[in-house]
PDB file of C-alpha atoms in Angstrom:
ATOM      1  CA  UNK A  17       0.000   0.000   0.000  1.00 46.00           C
ATOM      2  CA  UNK A  18       1.275   3.498  -0.753  1.00 59.00           C
ATOM      3  CA  UNK A  19       2.130   6.067   1.883  1.00 69.00           C
ATOM      4  CA  UNK A  20      -1.014   7.397   3.464  1.00 79.00           C
ATOM      5  CA  UNK A  21      -1.596  11.155   3.553  1.00 88.00           C
ATOM      6  CA  UNK A  22      -1.765  12.891   6.900  1.00 91.00           C
ATOM      7  CA  UNK A  23      -5.259  13.015   8.317  1.00 93.00           C
ATOM      8  CA  UNK A  24      -6.866  15.356  10.800  1.00 97.00           C
ATOM      9  CA  UNK A  25     -10.042  14.811  12.797  1.00 96.00           C
ATOM     10  CA  UNK A  26     -11.865  16.831  15.399  1.00 96.00           C
ATOM     11  CA  UNK A  27     -11.771  15.792  19.023  1.00 96.00           C
ATOM     12  CA  UNK A  28     -15.573  15.520  18.908  1.00 95.00           C
ATOM     13  CA  UNK A  29     -15.510  13.118  15.939  1.00 96.00           C
ATOM     14  CA  UNK A  30     -12.687  11.094  17.548  1.00 95.00           C
ATOM     15  CA  UNK A  31     -14.629  10.718  20.795  1.00 95.00           C
ATOM     16  CA  UNK A  32     -17.880   9.756  19.065  1.00 94.00           C
ATOM     17  CA  UNK A  33     -16.153   7.242  16.790  1.00 95.00           C
ATOM     18  CA  UNK A  34     -14.343   5.606  19.713  1.00 93.00           C
ATOM     19  CA  UNK A  35     -17.673   5.225  21.526  1.00 94.00           C
ATOM     20  CA  UNK A  36     -19.247   3.786  18.355  1.00 93.00           C
ATOM     21  CA  UNK A  37     -16.450   1.240  17.961  1.00 92.00           C
ATOM     22  CA  UNK A  38     -16.744   0.225  21.633  1.00 91.00           C
ATOM     23  CA  UNK A  39     -20.441  -0.568  21.123  1.00 90.00           C
ATOM     24  CA  UNK A  40     -19.840  -2.825  18.106  1.00 86.00           C
ATOM     25  CA  UNK A  41     -18.722  -6.444  18.273  1.00 82.00           C
ATOM     26  CA  UNK A  42     -15.155  -7.109  17.133  1.00 80.00           C
ATOM     27  CA  UNK A  43     -16.364  -8.552  13.805  1.00 80.00           C
ATOM     28  CA  UNK A  44     -19.201  -6.085  13.215  1.00 78.00           C
ATOM     29  CA  UNK A  45     -17.752  -4.858   9.918  1.00 80.00           C
ATOM     30  CA  UNK A  46     -14.783  -5.945   7.799  1.00 77.00           C
ATOM     31  CA  UNK A  47     -12.815  -2.677   7.924  1.00 80.00           C
ATOM     32  CA  UNK A  48     -12.795  -2.233  11.684  1.00 87.00           C
ATOM     33  CA  UNK A  49      -9.028  -2.674  12.090  1.00 86.00           C
ATOM     34  CA  UNK A  50      -8.359  -0.228   9.250  1.00 84.00           C
ATOM     35  CA  UNK A  51     -10.668   2.406  10.768  1.00 89.00           C
ATOM     36  CA  UNK A  52      -9.075   1.949  14.193  1.00 91.00           C
ATOM     37  CA  UNK A  53      -5.612   2.340  12.629  1.00 89.00           C
ATOM     38  CA  UNK A  54      -6.704   5.570  10.919  1.00 89.00           C
ATOM     39  CA  UNK A  55      -8.066   6.973  14.165  1.00 93.00           C
ATOM     40  CA  UNK A  56      -4.820   6.059  15.940  1.00 93.00           C
ATOM     41  CA  UNK A  57      -2.641   7.875  13.396  1.00 92.00           C
ATOM     42  CA  UNK A  58      -4.867  10.946  13.010  1.00 95.00           C
ATOM     43  CA  UNK A  59      -3.942  14.361  14.283  1.00 96.00           C
ATOM     44  CA  UNK A  60      -6.783  15.229  16.674  1.00 97.00           C
ATOM     45  CA  UNK A  61      -7.615  18.921  17.054  1.00 97.00           C
ATOM     46  CA  UNK A  62     -10.426  21.000  18.523  1.00 95.00           C
ATOM     47  CA  UNK A  63     -13.378  21.354  16.125  1.00 94.00           C
ATOM     48  CA  UNK A  64     -12.640  25.085  15.728  1.00 94.00           C
ATOM     49  CA  UNK A  65      -9.138  24.249  14.421  1.00 96.00           C
ATOM     50  CA  UNK A  66     -10.245  21.999  11.540  1.00 96.00           C
ATOM     51  CA  UNK A  67      -9.233  23.495   8.168  1.00 96.00           C
ATOM     52  CA  UNK A  68     -12.211  24.132   5.836  1.00 96.00           C
ATOM     53  CA  UNK A  69     -11.061  21.597   3.212  1.00 96.00           C
ATOM     54  CA  UNK A  70     -10.836  18.558   5.554  1.00 97.00           C
ATOM     55  CA  UNK A  71     -13.493  15.812   5.516  1.00 97.00           C
ATOM     56  CA  UNK A  72     -15.143  15.538   8.932  1.00 97.00           C
ATOM     57  CA  UNK A  73     -18.201  13.607  10.051  1.00 97.00           C
ATOM     58  CA  UNK A  74     -21.344  15.017   8.413  1.00 96.00           C
ATOM     59  CA  UNK A  75     -19.292  16.667   5.645  1.00 97.00           C
ATOM     60  CA  UNK A  76     -20.478  16.403   2.062  1.00 97.00           C
ATOM     61  CA  UNK A  77     -17.601  15.468  -0.188  1.00 97.00           C
ATOM     62  CA  UNK A  78     -17.128  15.014  -3.900  1.00 96.00           C
ATOM     63  CA  UNK A  79     -14.652  12.203  -4.505  1.00 91.00           C
ATOM     64  CA  UNK A  80     -13.461   9.929  -7.272  1.00 92.00           C
ATOM     65  CA  UNK A  81     -12.783   6.207  -7.131  1.00 86.00           C
ATOM     66  CA  UNK A  82      -9.759   6.152  -9.420  1.00 84.00           C
ATOM     67  CA  UNK A  83     -10.056   2.521 -10.591  1.00 80.00           C
ATOM     68  CA  UNK A  84     -13.490   3.145 -12.108  1.00 84.00           C
ATOM     69  CA  UNK A  85     -13.187   6.928 -12.617  1.00 86.00           C
ATOM     70  CA  UNK A  86     -16.620   7.169 -10.986  1.00 89.00           C
ATOM     71  CA  UNK A  87     -17.282  10.382  -9.110  1.00 94.00           C
ATOM     72  CA  UNK A  88     -19.633  10.619  -6.154  1.00 92.00           C
ATOM     73  CA  UNK A  89     -20.950  13.381  -3.931  1.00 96.00           C
ATOM     74  CA  UNK A  90     -21.950  11.917  -0.566  1.00 96.00           C
ATOM     75  CA  UNK A  91     -22.304  12.965   3.058  1.00 97.00           C
ATOM     76  CA  UNK A  92     -20.152  11.009   5.539  1.00 97.00           C
ATOM     77  CA  UNK A  93     -22.405   9.946   8.418  1.00 97.00           C
ATOM     78  CA  UNK A  94     -22.656   7.714  11.460  1.00 95.00           C
ATOM     79  CA  UNK A  95     -24.453   4.401  10.798  1.00 93.00           C
ATOM     80  CA  UNK A  96     -27.628   5.600  12.544  1.00 94.00           C
ATOM     81  CA  UNK A  97     -27.944   8.444  10.011  1.00 95.00           C
ATOM     82  CA  UNK A  98     -27.768   6.360   6.816  1.00 94.00           C
ATOM     83  CA  UNK A  99     -31.023   6.426   4.863  1.00 93.00           C
ATOM     84  CA  UNK A 100     -32.324   5.256   1.508  1.00 92.00           C
ATOM     85  CA  UNK A 101     -31.662   8.563  -0.283  1.00 93.00           C
ATOM     86  CA  UNK A 102     -28.381   7.328  -1.722  1.00 91.00           C
ATOM     87  CA  UNK A 103     -26.805  10.621  -0.657  1.00 95.00           C
ATOM     88  CA  UNK A 104     -25.070   9.360   2.500  1.00 96.00           C
ATOM     89  CA  UNK A 105     -22.237   6.968   3.212  1.00 93.00           C
ATOM     90  CA  UNK A 106     -21.552   5.345   6.564  1.00 94.00           C
ATOM     91  CA  UNK A 107     -18.203   5.752   8.267  1.00 95.00           C
ATOM     92  CA  UNK A 108     -18.310   1.931   8.547  1.00 92.00           C
ATOM     93  CA  UNK A 109     -18.311   1.481   4.746  1.00 89.00           C
ATOM     94  CA  UNK A 110     -14.825   1.015   3.259  1.00 83.00           C
ATOM     95  CA  UNK A 111     -14.962   4.236   1.244  1.00 85.00           C
ATOM     96  CA  UNK A 112     -16.494   6.084   4.213  1.00 89.00           C
ATOM     97  CA  UNK A 113     -13.596   5.088   6.462  1.00 88.00           C
ATOM     98  CA  UNK A 114     -11.149   6.130   3.754  1.00 87.00           C
ATOM     99  CA  UNK A 115     -12.645   9.638   3.437  1.00 92.00           C
ATOM    100  CA  UNK A 116     -12.416  10.694   7.079  1.00 94.00           C
ATOM    101  CA  UNK A 117      -9.718  13.251   7.787  1.00 95.00           C
ATOM    102  CA  UNK A 118      -8.521  13.668   4.210  1.00 95.00           C
ATOM    103  CA  UNK A 119      -8.234  17.111   2.652  1.00 96.00           C
ATOM    104  CA  UNK A 120      -9.206  18.336  -0.789  1.00 96.00           C
ATOM    105  CA  UNK A 121      -6.705  16.949  -3.313  1.00 94.00           C
ATOM    106  CA  UNK A 122      -5.600  14.005  -1.125  1.00 95.00           C
ATOM    107  CA  UNK A 123      -5.586  10.417  -2.380  1.00 92.00           C
ATOM    108  CA  UNK A 124      -5.530   7.213  -0.372  1.00 86.00           C
ATOM    109  CA  UNK A 125      -5.508   3.508  -1.105  1.00 85.00           C
ATOM    110  CA  UNK A 126      -7.984   1.649   1.058  1.00 76.00           C
ATOM    111  CA  UNK A 127      -8.546  -2.115   1.460  1.00 75.00           C
ATOM    112  CA  UNK A 128     -11.726  -3.541  -0.066  1.00 74.00           C
ATOM    113  CA  UNK A 129     -13.583  -6.338   1.680  1.00 68.00           C
ATOM    114  CA  UNK A 130     -12.603  -9.572  -0.019  1.00 77.00           C
ATOM    115  CA  UNK A 131      -9.248  -8.217  -1.196  1.00 80.00           C
ATOM    116  CA  UNK A 132      -7.825  -5.550  -3.409  1.00 81.00           C
ATOM    117  CA  UNK A 133      -7.745  -1.816  -2.829  1.00 83.00           C
ATOM    118  CA  UNK A 134      -9.748   1.264  -3.687  1.00 80.00           C
ATOM    119  CA  UNK A 135      -7.883   4.423  -4.641  1.00 86.00           C
ATOM    120  CA  UNK A 136      -9.970   7.385  -3.533  1.00 86.00           C
ATOM    121  CA  UNK A 137      -9.260  11.027  -4.387  1.00 91.00           C
ATOM    122  CA  UNK A 138     -10.945  13.987  -2.693  1.00 94.00           C
ATOM    123  CA  UNK A 139     -12.148  16.414  -5.358  1.00 96.00           C
ATOM    124  CA  UNK A 140     -13.982  18.913  -3.153  1.00 96.00           C
ATOM    125  CA  UNK A 141     -15.467  19.283   0.317  1.00 97.00           C
ATOM    126  CA  UNK A 142     -18.742  20.946  -0.653  1.00 97.00           C
ATOM    127  CA  UNK A 143     -20.058  21.223   2.917  1.00 97.00           C
ATOM    128  CA  UNK A 144     -18.309  20.910   6.252  1.00 97.00           C
ATOM    129  CA  UNK A 145     -20.126  21.527   9.562  1.00 95.00           C
ATOM    130  CA  UNK A 146     -17.096  23.188  11.154  1.00 94.00           C
ATOM    131  CA  UNK A 147     -16.713  25.582   8.200  1.00 92.00           C
ATOM    132  CA  UNK A 148     -20.355  26.557   8.771  1.00 91.00           C
ATOM    133  CA  UNK A 149     -19.741  27.220  12.474  1.00 89.00           C
ATOM    134  CA  UNK A 150     -21.437  23.998  13.597  1.00 89.00           C
ATOM    135  CA  UNK A 151     -18.735  22.805  15.989  1.00 77.00           C
ATOM    136  CA  UNK A 152     -20.832  20.598  18.268  1.00 71.00           C
ATOM    137  CA  UNK A 153     -23.501  19.115  15.971  1.00 62.00           C
TER     138      UNK A 153
END
């Protein structure tokens, strides 16, 4: 796997994600170890210190899956907030875990369930709660 870009997450997102992971069984989803590793290597800052181009929880992000050249615009959410609109992606989905903490222009390779990798590139963070002054949503 290539070198991973630096990631930054808010202390609020870090705390909520740790609580979420504690409530799930060890085998609840295939990418658990990868998400835990990302959280462990992330720079954790106060919500007010998050740069406006970083993907945080509840951000809407336009990204490209390089292998298929498909582009998506989805909101990164907690599992409880996923709905049938097709406009949201759970942090527990492989691509969802890959998006967290990346900044506009970053790329990352992320393991796919069943083998192989996804290469994901952040095109644009179209909405970020912190950028809108919503620090404790």
